[in-house]
Amino acid sequence: MKVLVINSGSSSIKYQLFDMGDESVLCSGLVERIGEEVGSLTHKIAPDTDAADKLALEQPIPDHEVGMTLAIDLICGERGVVKDKSEIAAIGHRIVHGGEKLHQPTLVDDSVVEELEKIIPLAPLHNPGHLAGISVARSLFPDVPQVVVMDTAYHQTLPPEAYMYALPYELYDELRIRRYGFHGTSHCYVAKEAARVVGKSFEEFNVITVHLGNGCSMTATKNGKAVDTSMGITPLEGLVMGTRSGDVDPALHALLARTKNMTSEDVDRMLNKESGLKGLCGMNDMRDIHAAIAKGDEKAKLALDVQTYRNRKYIGSFMAVLGTVDAIVFTAGIGENDNIVRRESVKGLECFGVKIDEEINAQRASEPLKISTDDSSVAVWVIPTNEELAIARETKDVLNG
Ligand code: ADP
């Protein structure tokens, strides 16, 4: 069975075609800068093999329909990995926000589209792009089942004390204002992988998963169910991210309105696009930050310290939430590659039984790697995430009932 996974954003479409027989990636690609003067498409055949073949093109890509049509021509055309569109059995769509109603992977029909439209106010940066992707995919593949897999799904098991904000209750009743949590597909995938490598049943596994990429979030899973997470009603709350602030005092909006005449849109943009690592030191890629620290850049060092301190604070609080912790797992771009961030994020937690082996921590691995010492009572692991494969598996499961 071949499953196409689509992650359609406001100006980009990321895709991967899986052969679910052996879960290999047949091809993958990225359409970028949709709607700009010049767009681009990068397409890779058999990207996870040594014989990977890459195609790139640049041309105006005015909308999602043109972008998707270009991609489909490469997937199914003359040089395509499948001969005909009909070989694609299902399409899985990544959806950032499913609100309170959409939490199971679900077959797309008009009512699902309507529900996603309804919750646009909860995810104005993401859901419109997803809807554009779904609409084009439905018109290009009218007979192929399409499934939506929500980033918010894994966190639907949070108890009310973790998901409610201490706000007037009417806001929850009227607008469903509550903690939703994001990166759920990634947290779920690495939490299950961790249970597997540690050798415990997921239903009896307590784990803190630390997803550190451009976006950063942390989730506490108790007995196989998410019980708390750092992101909130939007993916802004919690950890320090590439350009997002994470936690700030909610009085900031009013203060900046009074003192700098900023509108709520101005503050929102600043917190999402101009804050985080970038706000503190002007750089949002951790590799650039390390290079700058090596040259003595003090703001870069501050950015690293602020991010890793926040990570440590959240790990400590989630240890308190869980009581017994079997494992802490680092994942995503920074979590998988950056031994300094990992080391600093668990520094000082030795008294809670968290000890990492510096030498192993410095190793690079594309497979799960245990970086804690043998006498650490909490196992610390680096586990590569694979959200696309997780979406392809969910899509296949929906099809198989
Ligand atoms: P996204 O959240 O967009 O999926 P990724 O998980 O791919 O992002 O993470 C991207 C980030 O990972 C980059 O911005 C960079 O900060 C960081 N990163 C990638 N490779 C490395 C590396 N080798 N060392 C340190 N940081 C890295």
Short mmCIF file of C-alpha atoms and ligand atoms in Angstrom, two decimals:
data_model
loop_
_atom_site.label_atom_id
_atom_site.label_comp_id
_atom_site.label_asym_id
_atom_site.label_seq_id
_atom_site.Cartn_x
_atom_site.Cartn_y
_atom_site.Cartn_z
CA MET A 1 0.00 0.00 0.00
CA LYS A 2 1.36 3.44 -0.96
CA VAL A 3 0.48 6.39 1.27
CA LEU A 4 1.21 10.01 0.42
CA VAL A 5 1.72 12.30 3.43
CA ILE A 6 1.13 16.01 2.89
CA ASN A 7 2.02 18.87 5.23
CA SER A 8 0.55 21.92 3.58
CA GLY A 9 1.46 25.29 5.12
CA SER A 10 0.48 28.83 4.21
CA SER A 11 3.21 29.11 1.54
CA SER A 12 4.73 25.63 1.36
CA ILE A 13 3.83 21.99 0.79
CA LYS A 14 5.99 19.20 2.18
CA TYR A 15 5.27 15.65 0.96
CA GLN A 16 6.52 12.08 1.35
CA LEU A 17 5.35 8.95 -0.42
CA PHE A 18 5.65 5.77 1.68
CA ASP A 19 5.53 2.14 0.67
CA MET A 20 3.79 0.82 3.78
CA GLY A 21 5.00 -2.73 3.02
CA ASP A 22 8.43 -1.95 4.45
CA GLU A 23 7.70 1.67 5.50
CA SER A 24 10.38 2.96 3.09
CA VAL A 25 10.20 6.47 1.62
CA LEU A 26 9.81 6.25 -2.16
CA CYS A 27 10.15 9.98 -2.74
CA SER A 28 9.81 13.24 -0.87
CA GLY A 29 9.75 16.91 -1.68
CA LEU A 30 9.19 20.47 -0.66
CA VAL A 31 7.34 23.19 -2.57
CA GLU A 32 8.27 26.59 -1.16
CA ARG A 33 7.48 30.29 -1.56
CA ILE A 34 3.99 29.67 -2.98
CA GLY A 35 2.50 33.02 -4.01
CA GLU A 36 5.86 34.82 -4.20
CA GLU A 37 7.53 36.06 -7.36
CA VAL A 38 9.64 32.90 -7.72
CA GLY A 39 8.76 29.65 -6.02
CA SER A 40 10.84 26.50 -5.74
CA LEU A 41 10.36 22.76 -5.67
CA THR A 42 12.88 20.19 -4.49
CA HIS A 43 12.03 16.56 -5.17
CA LYS A 44 14.07 13.58 -3.95
CA ILE A 45 13.68 10.02 -5.17
CA ALA A 46 14.39 7.28 -2.62
CA PRO A 47 15.71 9.87 -0.14
CA ASP A 48 16.63 7.34 2.55
CA THR A 49 18.94 5.32 0.30
CA ASP A 50 22.52 5.90 -0.92
CA ALA A 51 21.21 6.18 -4.49
CA ALA A 52 19.05 9.23 -3.68
CA ASP A 53 18.32 11.33 -6.74
CA LYS A 54 17.45 15.02 -6.46
CA LEU A 55 15.55 17.35 -8.78
CA ALA A 56 15.13 21.06 -8.22
CA LEU A 57 13.21 23.71 -10.10
CA GLU A 58 12.46 27.39 -9.68
CA GLN A 59 9.46 29.10 -11.24
CA PRO A 60 6.47 31.16 -10.18
CA ILE A 61 4.11 28.97 -8.11
CA PRO A 62 1.07 31.23 -7.69
CA ASP A 63 -1.05 28.94 -5.51
CA HIS A 64 -1.32 25.54 -3.82
CA GLU A 65 -3.01 24.00 -6.86
CA VAL A 66 -0.03 24.78 -9.11
CA GLY A 67 2.39 23.64 -6.39
CA MET A 68 0.63 20.35 -5.80
CA THR A 69 0.17 19.69 -9.54
CA LEU A 70 3.93 20.15 -10.10
CA ALA A 71 4.67 17.75 -7.24
CA ILE A 72 2.16 15.14 -8.47
CA ASP A 73 3.69 15.29 -11.96
CA LEU A 74 7.07 14.44 -10.42
CA ILE A 75 5.64 11.68 -8.19
CA CYS A 76 3.50 10.05 -10.90
CA GLY A 77 4.92 11.36 -14.20
CA GLU A 78 7.56 10.03 -16.59
CA ARG A 79 10.33 10.01 -13.98
CA GLY A 80 7.92 9.26 -11.18
CA VAL A 81 8.25 6.45 -8.65
CA VAL A 82 4.69 5.36 -9.42
CA LYS A 83 3.31 4.99 -12.93
CA ASP A 84 -0.18 6.20 -12.22
CA LYS A 85 -1.98 8.30 -9.62
CA SER A 86 -4.26 5.31 -8.96
CA GLU A 87 -1.36 3.50 -7.25
CA ILE A 88 -1.64 5.90 -4.32
CA ALA A 89 -3.99 4.19 -1.87
CA ALA A 90 -4.46 7.05 0.59
CA ILE A 91 -3.37 10.54 1.48
CA GLY A 92 -2.59 11.61 5.06
CA HIS A 93 -2.69 15.30 5.94
CA ARG A 94 -0.84 16.82 8.89
CA ILE A 95 -3.13 19.23 10.74
CA VAL A 96 -1.71 21.48 13.45
CA HIS A 97 -4.98 22.26 15.25
CA GLY A 98 -7.96 19.95 15.52
CA GLY A 99 -9.72 21.88 18.29
CA GLU A 100 -11.69 19.81 20.80
CA LYS A 101 -13.75 17.81 18.31
CA LEU A 102 -11.15 16.43 15.89
CA HIS A 103 -8.77 14.28 17.85
CA GLN A 104 -8.80 10.86 16.23
CA PRO A 105 -7.25 10.41 12.77
CA THR A 106 -10.34 10.93 10.62
CA LEU A 107 -11.44 10.35 7.01
CA VAL A 108 -11.96 13.69 5.29
CA ASP A 109 -15.48 14.62 4.25
CA ASP A 110 -17.28 17.96 3.98
CA SER A 111 -18.09 18.00 7.72
CA VAL A 112 -14.39 17.61 8.62
CA VAL A 113 -13.51 20.50 6.30
CA GLU A 114 -16.27 22.58 7.94
CA GLU A 115 -14.92 21.81 11.42
CA LEU A 116 -11.37 22.81 10.36
CA GLU A 117 -12.76 26.06 8.96
CA LYS A 118 -14.57 26.73 12.25
CA ILE A 119 -11.38 26.49 14.29
CA ILE A 120 -9.29 28.78 12.07
CA PRO A 121 -9.35 31.43 14.87
CA LEU A 122 -7.47 28.96 17.09
CA ALA A 123 -4.71 28.42 14.47
CA PRO A 124 -4.80 31.31 12.00
CA LEU A 125 -1.21 30.70 10.84
CA HIS A 126 -1.66 27.00 10.12
CA ASN A 127 -5.19 25.77 9.43
CA PRO A 128 -5.84 27.90 6.28
CA GLY A 129 -2.75 26.34 4.62
CA HIS A 130 -3.90 22.84 5.59
CA LEU A 131 -7.35 23.53 4.15
CA ALA A 132 -5.81 24.71 0.87
CA GLY A 133 -3.80 21.45 0.71
CA ILE A 134 -6.86 19.30 1.46
CA SER A 135 -8.95 21.10 -1.13
CA VAL A 136 -6.36 20.64 -3.91
CA ALA A 137 -5.65 17.02 -2.94
CA ARG A 138 -9.39 16.21 -3.00
CA SER A 139 -9.75 17.70 -6.47
CA LEU A 140 -6.61 16.01 -7.85
CA PHE A 141 -7.42 12.65 -6.20
CA PRO A 142 -11.24 12.54 -6.03
CA ASP A 143 -11.37 8.77 -5.50
CA VAL A 144 -8.54 8.45 -2.99
CA PRO A 145 -9.41 8.38 0.73
CA GLN A 146 -7.89 11.30 2.62
CA VAL A 147 -7.18 11.26 6.33
CA VAL A 148 -6.42 14.14 8.71
CA VAL A 149 -3.97 13.55 11.56
CA MET A 150 -3.98 16.28 14.18
CA ASP A 151 -0.97 17.60 16.10
CA THR A 152 -3.33 18.29 19.00
CA ALA A 153 -4.64 14.69 19.17
CA TYR A 154 -2.10 13.12 21.53
CA HIS A 155 -2.79 15.72 24.21
CA GLN A 156 -6.55 15.11 24.38
CA THR A 157 -5.92 12.89 27.43
CA LEU A 158 -4.71 15.82 29.56
CA PRO A 159 -6.75 16.08 32.78
CA PRO A 160 -8.77 19.31 33.32
CA GLU A 161 -6.35 20.61 35.95
CA ALA A 162 -3.63 20.57 33.27
CA TYR A 163 -5.66 21.87 30.33
CA MET A 164 -7.75 24.59 32.01
CA TYR A 165 -6.41 28.12 32.35
CA ALA A 166 -7.42 30.02 35.49
CA LEU A 167 -9.61 32.42 33.51
CA PRO A 168 -13.34 33.22 33.65
CA TYR A 169 -14.99 29.87 32.94
CA GLU A 170 -17.21 31.43 30.23
CA LEU A 171 -14.16 31.71 27.97
CA TYR A 172 -13.92 27.94 27.93
CA ASP A 173 -17.67 27.54 27.42
CA GLU A 174 -17.88 30.12 24.65
CA LEU A 175 -14.56 29.90 22.84
CA ARG A 176 -13.00 26.62 23.99
CA ILE A 177 -10.04 28.51 25.39
CA ARG A 178 -7.85 25.84 27.01
CA ARG A 179 -4.47 24.15 26.64
CA TYR A 180 -4.37 21.97 23.51
CA GLY A 181 -0.67 21.15 23.09
CA PHE A 182 1.11 20.58 19.78
CA HIS A 183 3.81 18.37 18.18
CA GLY A 184 1.58 15.53 19.42
CA THR A 185 2.44 13.21 16.53
CA SER A 186 6.14 13.60 17.38
CA HIS A 187 5.69 13.22 21.17
CA CYS A 188 3.56 10.11 20.65
CA TYR A 189 6.03 8.58 18.17
CA VAL A 190 9.17 9.07 20.30
CA ALA A 191 7.37 8.14 23.55
CA LYS A 192 6.35 4.79 22.02
CA GLU A 193 9.83 4.29 20.54
CA ALA A 194 11.30 4.98 23.99
CA ALA A 195 9.05 2.37 25.64
CA ARG A 196 10.15 -0.10 22.96
CA VAL A 197 13.90 0.51 23.39
CA VAL A 198 13.66 0.62 27.19
CA GLY A 199 11.68 -2.63 27.05
CA LYS A 200 8.56 -1.54 28.96
CA SER A 201 4.93 -1.75 27.99
CA PHE A 202 3.72 1.70 26.85
CA GLU A 203 0.71 1.42 29.16
CA GLU A 204 3.09 1.33 32.15
CA PHE A 205 5.62 3.85 30.85
CA ASN A 206 6.29 7.32 32.30
CA VAL A 207 8.30 9.58 30.02
CA ILE A 208 9.18 13.24 29.44
CA THR A 209 9.58 13.94 25.71
CA VAL A 210 11.53 17.07 24.76
CA HIS A 211 10.95 18.17 21.14
CA LEU A 212 13.50 20.88 20.26
CA GLY A 213 13.33 22.04 16.63
CA ASN A 214 12.37 25.46 15.28
CA GLY A 215 9.32 24.97 17.46
CA CYS A 216 10.01 23.50 20.91
CA SER A 217 7.69 21.70 23.30
CA MET A 218 7.73 19.20 26.12
CA THR A 219 5.17 16.57 27.12
CA ALA A 220 4.76 14.42 30.23
CA THR A 221 3.29 10.97 29.50
CA LYS A 222 2.08 8.82 32.40
CA ASN A 223 1.13 5.17 31.88
CA GLY A 224 1.02 5.75 28.12
CA LYS A 225 -1.19 8.84 28.24
CA ALA A 226 -0.20 12.51 27.86
CA VAL A 227 -0.89 14.28 31.19
CA ASP A 228 0.72 17.68 30.62
CA THR A 229 2.45 19.65 27.89
CA SER A 230 4.20 23.00 27.54
CA MET A 231 2.33 24.48 24.55
CA GLY A 232 -1.08 25.98 25.11
CA ILE A 233 -4.05 27.25 23.16
CA THR A 234 -1.54 28.10 20.40
CA PRO A 235 1.99 26.82 19.77
CA LEU A 236 3.49 29.91 21.46
CA GLU A 237 3.47 28.97 25.15
CA GLY A 238 6.20 27.17 27.03
CA LEU A 239 9.79 26.66 25.93
CA VAL A 240 12.06 29.19 24.22
CA MET A 241 11.98 28.53 20.46
CA GLY A 242 13.75 29.74 17.30
CA THR A 243 11.63 32.88 16.92
CA ARG A 244 8.88 32.29 19.52
CA SER A 245 9.15 33.58 23.07
CA GLY A 246 7.48 30.74 24.96
CA ASP A 247 6.25 31.80 28.41
CA VAL A 248 6.01 35.53 29.14
CA ASP A 249 3.98 37.50 31.66
CA PRO A 250 0.48 37.85 30.13
CA ALA A 251 0.50 41.50 31.24
CA LEU A 252 3.04 42.18 28.46
CA HIS A 253 0.35 42.98 25.86
CA ALA A 254 -1.16 45.73 28.02
CA LEU A 255 2.23 47.10 29.05
CA LEU A 256 3.47 47.39 25.44
CA ALA A 257 0.16 48.90 24.35
CA ARG A 258 0.54 51.61 27.01
CA THR A 259 4.25 52.31 26.66
CA LYS A 260 4.95 51.67 22.97
CA ASN A 261 1.50 52.04 21.44
CA MET A 262 1.71 48.52 20.05
CA THR A 263 -1.48 46.83 18.87
CA SER A 264 -2.29 43.27 19.89
CA GLU A 265 -1.31 42.20 16.34
CA ASP A 266 2.07 43.92 16.75
CA VAL A 267 2.73 42.11 20.03
CA ASP A 268 1.51 38.80 18.60
CA ARG A 269 3.86 39.14 15.62
CA MET A 270 6.76 40.09 17.88
CA LEU A 271 6.19 37.10 20.19
CA ASN A 272 5.87 34.65 17.28
CA LYS A 273 8.41 35.94 14.75
CA GLU A 274 10.89 38.22 16.47
CA SER A 275 11.43 36.64 19.87
CA GLY A 276 12.95 33.41 21.19
CA LEU A 277 16.60 32.78 20.29
CA LYS A 278 16.33 35.31 17.46
CA GLY A 279 15.02 38.02 19.74
CA LEU A 280 17.81 37.50 22.25
CA CYS A 281 20.77 37.29 19.86
CA GLY A 282 19.60 37.89 16.28
CA MET A 283 20.06 34.22 15.26
CA ASN A 284 17.51 31.43 15.33
CA ASP A 285 19.62 28.49 14.14
CA MET A 286 21.41 26.78 17.01
CA ARG A 287 24.42 25.99 14.78
CA ASP A 288 24.97 29.71 14.14
CA ILE A 289 24.57 30.40 17.86
CA HIS A 290 27.33 27.93 18.77
CA ALA A 291 29.62 29.42 16.11
CA ALA A 292 28.98 32.91 17.53
CA ILE A 293 29.58 31.73 21.12
CA ALA A 294 32.94 30.32 20.00
CA LYS A 295 33.84 33.84 18.80
CA GLY A 296 32.87 35.36 22.17
CA ASP A 297 29.35 36.64 21.33
CA GLU A 298 27.75 37.21 24.75
CA LYS A 299 24.19 37.57 23.50
CA ALA A 300 24.46 34.20 21.73
CA LYS A 301 25.61 32.65 25.03
CA LEU A 302 22.67 34.33 26.79
CA ALA A 303 20.23 32.89 24.21
CA LEU A 304 21.62 29.38 24.78
CA ASP A 305 21.43 29.84 28.56
CA VAL A 306 17.87 31.16 28.51
CA GLN A 307 16.69 28.28 26.32
CA THR A 308 18.42 25.51 28.28
CA TYR A 309 17.41 27.02 31.66
CA ARG A 310 13.75 27.00 30.55
CA ASN A 311 14.13 23.38 29.39
CA ARG A 312 15.55 22.42 32.78
CA LYS A 313 12.77 24.21 34.64
CA TYR A 314 10.10 22.36 32.62
CA ILE A 315 11.83 18.98 32.97
CA GLY A 316 11.88 19.52 36.75
CA SER A 317 8.22 20.48 36.85
CA PHE A 318 7.20 17.49 34.72
CA MET A 319 9.21 15.21 37.02
CA ALA A 320 7.03 16.55 39.82
CA VAL A 321 3.91 15.88 37.71
CA LEU A 322 4.94 12.28 36.98
CA GLY A 323 6.51 11.24 40.28
CA THR A 324 8.28 8.24 38.79
CA VAL A 325 10.07 8.91 35.52
CA ASP A 326 11.32 6.02 33.38
CA ALA A 327 12.92 8.16 30.68
CA ILE A 328 13.62 11.61 29.31
CA VAL A 329 13.79 11.73 25.51
CA PHE A 330 15.34 14.44 23.33
CA THR A 331 14.18 14.74 19.72
CA ALA A 332 13.92 17.01 16.60
CA GLY A 333 16.64 19.19 14.98
CA ILE A 334 18.26 20.53 18.16
CA GLY A 335 17.30 17.65 20.44
CA GLU A 336 18.78 15.05 18.08
CA ASN A 337 21.95 16.93 17.12
CA ASP A 338 23.00 19.28 19.87
CA ASN A 339 24.86 17.62 22.74
CA ILE A 340 25.53 20.97 24.46
CA VAL A 341 21.84 21.85 24.64
CA ARG A 342 21.08 18.35 25.94
CA ARG A 343 23.85 18.56 28.57
CA GLU A 344 22.78 22.01 29.77
CA SER A 345 19.09 21.07 29.82
CA VAL A 346 19.63 18.32 32.41
CA LYS A 347 22.46 20.04 34.31
CA GLY A 348 21.81 20.06 38.05
CA LEU A 349 19.20 17.29 37.85
CA GLU A 350 21.65 14.71 39.26
CA CYS A 351 19.90 15.00 42.62
CA PHE A 352 16.73 13.74 40.90
CA GLY A 353 18.60 10.73 39.50
CA VAL A 354 19.37 12.14 36.05
CA LYS A 355 23.00 11.58 34.99
CA ILE A 356 24.29 11.67 31.45
CA ASP A 357 27.50 10.18 30.06
CA GLU A 358 29.33 13.08 28.41
CA GLU A 359 31.21 10.86 25.95
CA ILE A 360 28.12 9.05 24.72
CA ASN A 361 26.18 12.33 24.67
CA ALA A 362 28.78 13.74 22.25
CA GLN A 363 28.18 10.90 19.76
CA ARG A 364 26.05 11.36 16.62
CA ALA A 365 23.43 8.73 15.95
CA SER A 366 20.63 8.22 13.49
CA GLU A 367 19.21 5.44 15.68
CA PRO A 368 17.91 5.71 19.28
CA LEU A 369 20.87 6.34 21.61
CA LYS A 370 20.92 6.07 25.40
CA ILE A 371 23.03 8.93 26.75
CA SER A 372 22.53 8.39 30.51
CA THR A 373 25.02 6.55 32.70
CA ASP A 374 24.22 3.03 33.86
CA ASP A 375 23.66 4.27 37.42
CA SER A 376 21.24 7.03 36.34
CA SER A 377 17.82 6.14 37.77
CA VAL A 378 16.15 7.99 34.88
CA ALA A 379 17.22 6.81 31.42
CA VAL A 380 17.98 9.66 29.02
CA TRP A 381 17.63 8.92 25.30
CA VAL A 382 18.06 10.67 21.97
CA ILE A 383 15.37 9.34 19.61
CA PRO A 384 14.97 10.65 16.04
CA THR A 385 11.40 11.70 15.43
CA ASN A 386 9.52 10.77 12.27
CA GLU A 387 6.21 12.61 12.13
CA GLU A 388 5.59 11.73 8.48
CA LEU A 389 5.93 7.99 9.10
CA ALA A 390 3.64 8.31 12.12
CA ILE A 391 1.02 10.07 9.92
CA ALA A 392 1.40 7.39 7.21
CA ARG A 393 0.83 4.66 9.84
CA GLU A 394 -2.26 6.41 11.23
CA THR A 395 -3.61 6.87 7.69
CA LYS A 396 -3.11 3.19 6.94
CA ASP A 397 -4.80 2.25 10.24
CA VAL A 398 -7.86 4.40 9.41
CA LEU A 399 -8.13 2.69 6.03
CA ASN A 400 -7.86 -0.74 7.61
CA GLY A 401 -10.59 0.22 10.08
P1 ADP B 1 11.10 22.05 12.49
O1 ADP B 1 10.58 22.44 13.84
O2 ADP B 1 10.97 23.14 11.47
O3 ADP B 1 10.65 20.68 12.02
P2 ADP B 1 13.69 20.82 12.90
O4 ADP B 1 13.24 19.79 13.87
O5 ADP B 1 14.19 20.37 11.58
O6 ADP B 1 12.66 21.98 12.71
O7 ADP B 1 14.86 21.67 13.63
C1 ADP B 1 15.47 22.74 12.98
C2 ADP B 1 16.47 23.37 13.92
O8 ADP B 1 17.36 22.38 14.42
C3 ADP B 1 17.38 24.38 13.23
O9 ADP B 1 16.83 25.66 13.22
C4 ADP B 1 18.61 24.33 14.10
O10 ADP B 1 18.48 25.27 15.15
C5 ADP B 1 18.61 22.95 14.70
N1 ADP B 1 19.66 22.07 14.18
C6 ADP B 1 19.65 21.34 13.03
N2 ADP B 1 20.82 20.66 12.91
C7 ADP B 1 21.57 20.97 13.99
C8 ADP B 1 22.88 20.61 14.45
N3 ADP B 1 23.64 19.77 13.78
N4 ADP B 1 23.31 21.14 15.62
C9 ADP B 1 22.53 21.99 16.33
N5 ADP B 1 21.31 22.38 15.96
C10 ADP B 1 20.83 21.87 14.81
#
